[in-house]
Protein backbone atom coordinates (compact mmCIF):
# COMPACT_ATOMS: atom_id res chain seq x y z
CA UNK A 1 0.00 0.00 0.00
CA UNK A 2 2.76 2.54 0.72
CA UNK A 3 4.13 1.99 -2.79
CA UNK A 4 0.79 2.97 -4.27
CA UNK A 5 0.67 6.11 -2.13
CA UNK A 6 4.22 7.06 -3.16
CA UNK A 7 3.30 6.54 -6.82
CA UNK A 8 0.18 8.69 -6.46
CA UNK A 9 2.20 11.43 -4.76
CA UNK A 10 4.79 11.35 -7.54
CA UNK A 11 2.12 11.52 -10.23
CA UNK A 12 0.47 14.42 -8.44
CA UNK A 13 3.79 16.28 -8.24
CA UNK A 14 4.38 15.78 -11.96
CA UNK A 15 0.90 17.02 -12.85
CA UNK A 16 1.28 20.03 -10.58
CA UNK A 17 4.64 20.86 -12.18
CA UNK A 18 3.09 20.72 -15.65
CA UNK A 19 0.21 22.95 -14.58
CA UNK A 20 2.57 25.33 -12.83
CA UNK A 21 4.73 25.67 -15.94
CA UNK A 22 1.69 26.41 -18.10
CA UNK A 23 0.36 29.02 -15.69
CA UNK A 24 3.74 30.65 -15.17
CA UNK A 25 4.14 31.30 -18.90
CA UNK A 26 0.85 33.24 -18.95
CA UNK A 27 2.56 36.26 -17.46
CA UNK A 28 -0.04 38.38 -15.66
CA UNK A 29 -0.33 38.65 -11.89
CA UNK A 30 -3.64 36.81 -11.54
CA UNK A 31 -2.30 33.77 -13.39
CA UNK A 32 0.81 33.77 -11.25
CA UNK A 33 -1.28 33.87 -8.09
CA UNK A 34 -3.25 30.90 -9.41
CA UNK A 35 0.05 29.11 -9.98
CA UNK A 36 1.02 29.70 -6.36
CA UNK A 37 -2.37 28.40 -5.21
CA UNK A 38 -1.95 25.34 -7.44
CA UNK A 39 1.45 24.65 -5.93
CA UNK A 40 0.05 25.01 -2.42
CA UNK A 41 -2.87 22.67 -3.10
CA UNK A 42 -0.60 20.09 -4.71
CA UNK A 43 1.81 20.32 -1.80
CA UNK A 44 -1.01 19.74 0.66
CA UNK A 45 -2.27 16.73 -1.31
CA UNK A 46 1.21 15.22 -1.54
CA UNK A 47 1.79 15.63 2.19
CA UNK A 48 -1.59 14.06 2.94
CA UNK A 49 -0.71 11.09 0.73
CA UNK A 50 2.71 10.68 2.32
CA UNK A 51 1.40 10.78 5.91
CA UNK A 52 -0.01 7.22 5.97
CA UNK A 53 2.73 5.95 3.63
CA UNK A 54 5.54 6.96 5.97
CA UNK A 55 3.64 6.83 9.26
CA UNK A 56 5.01 10.24 10.21
CA UNK A 57 2.28 12.37 11.81
CA UNK A 58 4.34 15.56 11.52
CA UNK A 59 3.60 15.59 7.76
CA UNK A 60 -0.06 16.12 8.61
CA UNK A 61 0.84 19.15 10.72
CA UNK A 62 2.93 20.48 7.84
CA UNK A 63 0.00 20.03 5.44
CA UNK A 64 -2.29 21.97 7.77
CA UNK A 65 0.27 24.76 8.07
CA UNK A 66 0.64 24.89 4.28
CA UNK A 67 -3.14 25.16 3.91
CA UNK A 68 -3.18 28.08 6.33
CA UNK A 69 -0.37 29.84 4.48
CA UNK A 70 -2.06 29.33 1.10
CA UNK A 71 -5.27 30.89 2.39
CA UNK A 72 -3.37 33.83 3.85
CA UNK A 73 -1.50 34.34 0.58
CA UNK A 74 -4.79 34.56 -1.33
CA UNK A 75 -6.17 37.06 1.19
CA UNK A 76 -3.00 39.16 1.01
CA UNK A 77 -3.15 39.17 -2.77
CA UNK A 78 -6.77 40.27 -2.74
CA UNK A 79 -6.04 43.03 -0.24
CA UNK A 80 -3.08 44.32 -2.22
CA UNK A 81 -4.30 44.05 -5.80
CA UNK A 82 -8.08 43.70 -5.63
CA UNK A 83 -10.43 46.29 -7.10
CA UNK A 84 -11.10 49.34 -4.98
CA UNK A 85 -14.77 49.76 -4.08
CA UNK A 86 -16.22 53.22 -4.05
CA UNK A 87 -18.22 54.53 -1.13
CA UNK A 88 -21.84 55.57 -1.67
CA UNK A 89 -22.06 58.91 -3.48
CA UNK A 90 -18.36 59.07 -4.37
CA UNK A 91 -16.85 58.46 -7.80
CA UNK A 92 -14.90 55.20 -8.16
CA UNK A 93 -11.23 55.46 -7.33
CA UNK A 94 -8.54 54.75 -9.86
CA UNK A 95 -7.24 51.18 -9.80
CA UNK A 96 -4.06 50.57 -7.88
CA UNK A 97 -0.89 49.96 -9.93
PDB file of C-alpha atoms in Angstrom:
ATOM      1  CA  UNK A   1       0.000   0.000   0.000  1.00  0.00           C
ATOM      2  CA  UNK A   2       2.761   2.540   0.724  1.00  0.00           C
ATOM      3  CA  UNK A   3       4.134   1.991  -2.788  1.00  0.00           C
ATOM      4  CA  UNK A   4       0.785   2.967  -4.272  1.00  0.00           C
ATOM      5  CA  UNK A   5       0.674   6.114  -2.133  1.00  0.00           C
ATOM      6  CA  UNK A   6       4.219   7.061  -3.158  1.00  0.00           C
ATOM      7  CA  UNK A   7       3.303   6.543  -6.819  1.00  0.00           C
ATOM      8  CA  UNK A   8       0.183   8.688  -6.460  1.00  0.00           C
ATOM      9  CA  UNK A   9       2.204  11.433  -4.757  1.00  0.00           C
ATOM     10  CA  UNK A  10       4.791  11.345  -7.542  1.00  0.00           C
ATOM     11  CA  UNK A  11       2.116  11.523 -10.227  1.00  0.00           C
ATOM     12  CA  UNK A  12       0.475  14.420  -8.436  1.00  0.00           C
ATOM     13  CA  UNK A  13       3.786  16.280  -8.236  1.00  0.00           C
ATOM     14  CA  UNK A  14       4.381  15.784 -11.962  1.00  0.00           C
ATOM     15  CA  UNK A  15       0.896  17.023 -12.850  1.00  0.00           C
ATOM     16  CA  UNK A  16       1.282  20.032 -10.576  1.00  0.00           C
ATOM     17  CA  UNK A  17       4.638  20.857 -12.180  1.00  0.00           C
ATOM     18  CA  UNK A  18       3.088  20.723 -15.649  1.00  0.00           C
ATOM     19  CA  UNK A  19       0.206  22.952 -14.578  1.00  0.00           C
ATOM     20  CA  UNK A  20       2.571  25.328 -12.831  1.00  0.00           C
ATOM     21  CA  UNK A  21       4.734  25.666 -15.944  1.00  0.00           C
ATOM     22  CA  UNK A  22       1.691  26.408 -18.098  1.00  0.00           C
ATOM     23  CA  UNK A  23       0.358  29.020 -15.692  1.00  0.00           C
ATOM     24  CA  UNK A  24       3.739  30.649 -15.166  1.00  0.00           C
ATOM     25  CA  UNK A  25       4.140  31.298 -18.903  1.00  0.00           C
ATOM     26  CA  UNK A  26       0.846  33.236 -18.947  1.00  0.00           C
ATOM     27  CA  UNK A  27       2.557  36.256 -17.464  1.00  0.00           C
ATOM     28  CA  UNK A  28      -0.035  38.378 -15.658  1.00  0.00           C
ATOM     29  CA  UNK A  29      -0.329  38.654 -11.890  1.00  0.00           C
ATOM     30  CA  UNK A  30      -3.638  36.808 -11.544  1.00  0.00           C
ATOM     31  CA  UNK A  31      -2.303  33.766 -13.389  1.00  0.00           C
ATOM     32  CA  UNK A  32       0.810  33.773 -11.249  1.00  0.00           C
ATOM     33  CA  UNK A  33      -1.283  33.869  -8.086  1.00  0.00           C
ATOM     34  CA  UNK A  34      -3.253  30.904  -9.413  1.00  0.00           C
ATOM     35  CA  UNK A  35       0.051  29.114  -9.979  1.00  0.00           C
ATOM     36  CA  UNK A  36       1.017  29.702  -6.359  1.00  0.00           C
ATOM     37  CA  UNK A  37      -2.373  28.402  -5.207  1.00  0.00           C
ATOM     38  CA  UNK A  38      -1.951  25.335  -7.436  1.00  0.00           C
ATOM     39  CA  UNK A  39       1.451  24.655  -5.934  1.00  0.00           C
ATOM     40  CA  UNK A  40       0.053  25.014  -2.417  1.00  0.00           C
ATOM     41  CA  UNK A  41      -2.867  22.674  -3.101  1.00  0.00           C
ATOM     42  CA  UNK A  42      -0.603  20.090  -4.712  1.00  0.00           C
ATOM     43  CA  UNK A  43       1.807  20.322  -1.797  1.00  0.00           C
ATOM     44  CA  UNK A  44      -1.012  19.740   0.660  1.00  0.00           C
ATOM     45  CA  UNK A  45      -2.268  16.734  -1.309  1.00  0.00           C
ATOM     46  CA  UNK A  46       1.211  15.217  -1.542  1.00  0.00           C
ATOM     47  CA  UNK A  47       1.788  15.631   2.185  1.00  0.00           C
ATOM     48  CA  UNK A  48      -1.592  14.062   2.938  1.00  0.00           C
ATOM     49  CA  UNK A  49      -0.706  11.093   0.726  1.00  0.00           C
ATOM     50  CA  UNK A  50       2.715  10.680   2.321  1.00  0.00           C
ATOM     51  CA  UNK A  51       1.402  10.782   5.907  1.00  0.00           C
ATOM     52  CA  UNK A  52      -0.007   7.219   5.970  1.00  0.00           C
ATOM     53  CA  UNK A  53       2.726   5.951   3.634  1.00  0.00           C
ATOM     54  CA  UNK A  54       5.537   6.961   5.974  1.00  0.00           C
ATOM     55  CA  UNK A  55       3.636   6.827   9.260  1.00  0.00           C
ATOM     56  CA  UNK A  56       5.006  10.240  10.212  1.00  0.00           C
ATOM     57  CA  UNK A  57       2.280  12.374  11.808  1.00  0.00           C
ATOM     58  CA  UNK A  58       4.337  15.561  11.518  1.00  0.00           C
ATOM     59  CA  UNK A  59       3.602  15.585   7.765  1.00  0.00           C
ATOM     60  CA  UNK A  60      -0.064  16.117   8.610  1.00  0.00           C
ATOM     61  CA  UNK A  61       0.842  19.147  10.717  1.00  0.00           C
ATOM     62  CA  UNK A  62       2.929  20.480   7.845  1.00  0.00           C
ATOM     63  CA  UNK A  63      -0.001  20.033   5.440  1.00  0.00           C
ATOM     64  CA  UNK A  64      -2.292  21.973   7.765  1.00  0.00           C
ATOM     65  CA  UNK A  65       0.272  24.761   8.067  1.00  0.00           C
ATOM     66  CA  UNK A  66       0.644  24.894   4.282  1.00  0.00           C
ATOM     67  CA  UNK A  67      -3.141  25.156   3.909  1.00  0.00           C
ATOM     68  CA  UNK A  68      -3.181  28.082   6.326  1.00  0.00           C
ATOM     69  CA  UNK A  69      -0.366  29.839   4.482  1.00  0.00           C
ATOM     70  CA  UNK A  70      -2.058  29.326   1.101  1.00  0.00           C
ATOM     71  CA  UNK A  71      -5.268  30.891   2.391  1.00  0.00           C
ATOM     72  CA  UNK A  72      -3.369  33.827   3.853  1.00  0.00           C
ATOM     73  CA  UNK A  73      -1.499  34.342   0.581  1.00  0.00           C
ATOM     74  CA  UNK A  74      -4.786  34.559  -1.327  1.00  0.00           C
ATOM     75  CA  UNK A  75      -6.168  37.059   1.188  1.00  0.00           C
ATOM     76  CA  UNK A  76      -2.999  39.156   1.014  1.00  0.00           C
ATOM     77  CA  UNK A  77      -3.146  39.171  -2.775  1.00  0.00           C
ATOM     78  CA  UNK A  78      -6.766  40.274  -2.737  1.00  0.00           C
ATOM     79  CA  UNK A  79      -6.036  43.029  -0.238  1.00  0.00           C
ATOM     80  CA  UNK A  80      -3.077  44.316  -2.219  1.00  0.00           C
ATOM     81  CA  UNK A  81      -4.298  44.051  -5.798  1.00  0.00           C
ATOM     82  CA  UNK A  82      -8.077  43.699  -5.635  1.00  0.00           C
ATOM     83  CA  UNK A  83     -10.428  46.288  -7.102  1.00  0.00           C
ATOM     84  CA  UNK A  84     -11.103  49.340  -4.984  1.00  0.00           C
ATOM     85  CA  UNK A  85     -14.772  49.758  -4.080  1.00  0.00           C
ATOM     86  CA  UNK A  86     -16.219  53.221  -4.050  1.00  0.00           C
ATOM     87  CA  UNK A  87     -18.219  54.532  -1.129  1.00  0.00           C
ATOM     88  CA  UNK A  88     -21.835  55.575  -1.671  1.00  0.00           C
ATOM     89  CA  UNK A  89     -22.061  58.908  -3.475  1.00  0.00           C
ATOM     90  CA  UNK A  90     -18.357  59.075  -4.369  1.00  0.00           C
ATOM     91  CA  UNK A  91     -16.854  58.462  -7.795  1.00  0.00           C
ATOM     92  CA  UNK A  92     -14.902  55.201  -8.159  1.00  0.00           C
ATOM     93  CA  UNK A  93     -11.234  55.456  -7.332  1.00  0.00           C
ATOM     94  CA  UNK A  94      -8.539  54.752  -9.855  1.00  0.00           C
ATOM     95  CA  UNK A  95      -7.239  51.184  -9.800  1.00  0.00           C
ATOM     96  CA  UNK A  96      -4.056  50.571  -7.879  1.00  0.00           C
ATOM     97  CA  UNK A  97      -0.891  49.964  -9.926  1.00  0.00           C
TER      98      UNK A  97
END
